[in-house]
């Protein structure tokens, strides 16, 4: 992954950068430890599938896809059920 350092113009704001390295990144790393390899792999496979599907949309003159079995919020825009 990539971390963009906070800046004003071409100068990095050091106090904000220190906060990223001392607080934010360690808490993100700790949160990742809570996930199993199986769940992380499943997530990665889902993201890869999604990216592949989205890359195919323009080739078929489509703007979106809805997977089989998707639960839509309502039957139509005029239907509250």
Short mmCIF file of C-alpha atoms in Angstrom, two decimals:
data_model
loop_
_atom_site.label_atom_id
_atom_site.label_comp_id
_atom_site.label_asym_id
_atom_site.label_seq_id
_atom_site.Cartn_x
_atom_site.Cartn_y
_atom_site.Cartn_z
CA UNK A 1 0.00 0.00 0.00
CA UNK A 2 1.00 3.62 -0.23
CA UNK A 3 1.02 6.35 2.40
CA UNK A 4 0.79 9.93 1.22
CA UNK A 5 2.57 12.26 3.58
CA UNK A 6 0.70 15.42 4.54
CA UNK A 7 2.15 18.59 3.06
CA UNK A 8 1.68 22.27 2.49
CA UNK A 9 2.83 22.90 -1.02
CA UNK A 10 6.14 21.06 -1.45
CA UNK A 11 6.91 20.88 2.28
CA UNK A 12 5.95 17.86 4.40
CA UNK A 13 4.18 18.78 7.62
CA UNK A 14 6.41 16.84 9.99
CA UNK A 15 4.09 16.75 13.02
CA UNK A 16 1.31 15.25 10.94
CA UNK A 17 3.73 12.78 9.33
CA UNK A 18 4.98 11.69 12.76
CA UNK A 19 1.37 11.10 13.83
CA UNK A 20 0.88 8.83 10.82
CA UNK A 21 3.98 6.74 11.60
CA UNK A 22 3.58 6.70 15.39
CA UNK A 23 -0.18 6.32 15.75
CA UNK A 24 -2.17 5.60 12.61
CA UNK A 25 0.00 2.95 10.92
CA UNK A 26 0.59 0.91 14.10
CA UNK A 27 -3.14 0.88 14.88
CA UNK A 28 -3.90 -0.25 11.32
CA UNK A 29 -1.32 -3.05 11.62
CA UNK A 30 -2.84 -4.15 14.93
CA UNK A 31 -6.30 -4.25 13.37
CA UNK A 32 -5.04 -6.47 10.53
CA UNK A 33 -3.72 -9.05 13.00
CA UNK A 34 -7.32 -9.66 14.11
CA UNK A 35 -8.19 -11.11 10.68
CA UNK A 36 -7.40 -14.67 9.67
CA UNK A 37 -5.44 -15.40 6.51
CA UNK A 38 -8.54 -17.09 5.12
CA UNK A 39 -10.72 -13.99 5.53
CA UNK A 40 -8.03 -11.70 4.13
CA UNK A 41 -7.52 -13.98 1.10
CA UNK A 42 -11.29 -14.06 0.52
CA UNK A 43 -11.38 -10.27 0.61
CA UNK A 44 -8.50 -9.99 -1.87
CA UNK A 45 -10.17 -12.46 -4.25
CA UNK A 46 -13.43 -10.46 -4.05
CA UNK A 47 -11.61 -7.20 -4.82
CA UNK A 48 -9.81 -8.81 -7.76
CA UNK A 49 -13.12 -10.16 -9.11
CA UNK A 50 -14.73 -6.74 -8.73
CA UNK A 51 -11.88 -5.01 -10.57
CA UNK A 52 -12.06 -7.56 -13.39
CA UNK A 53 -15.84 -7.14 -13.72
CA UNK A 54 -15.57 -3.35 -13.73
CA UNK A 55 -12.88 -3.45 -16.42
CA UNK A 56 -15.29 -5.39 -18.66
CA UNK A 57 -18.18 -2.91 -18.37
CA UNK A 58 -17.06 -0.43 -21.08
CA UNK A 59 -16.31 -3.28 -23.50
CA UNK A 60 -19.99 -4.26 -23.37
CA UNK A 61 -21.40 -0.69 -23.26
CA UNK A 62 -22.54 -1.18 -19.65
CA UNK A 63 -22.33 1.23 -16.74
CA UNK A 64 -22.92 -1.14 -13.81
CA UNK A 65 -23.47 -4.75 -12.86
CA UNK A 66 -25.73 -6.39 -10.30
CA UNK A 67 -24.70 -9.86 -9.20
CA UNK A 68 -27.17 -12.74 -9.21
CA UNK A 69 -28.86 -12.94 -5.83
CA UNK A 70 -28.30 -9.28 -4.99
CA UNK A 71 -30.84 -7.80 -2.60
CA UNK A 72 -32.02 -4.49 -4.02
CA UNK A 73 -33.47 -1.78 -1.78
CA UNK A 74 -36.91 -1.90 -3.46
CA UNK A 75 -38.69 -3.28 -6.53
CA UNK A 76 -38.66 0.11 -8.30
CA UNK A 77 -38.19 3.79 -7.59
CA UNK A 78 -41.95 4.21 -7.19
CA UNK A 79 -42.42 1.16 -4.92
CA UNK A 80 -41.87 1.43 -1.17
CA UNK A 81 -42.00 -2.34 -0.57
#
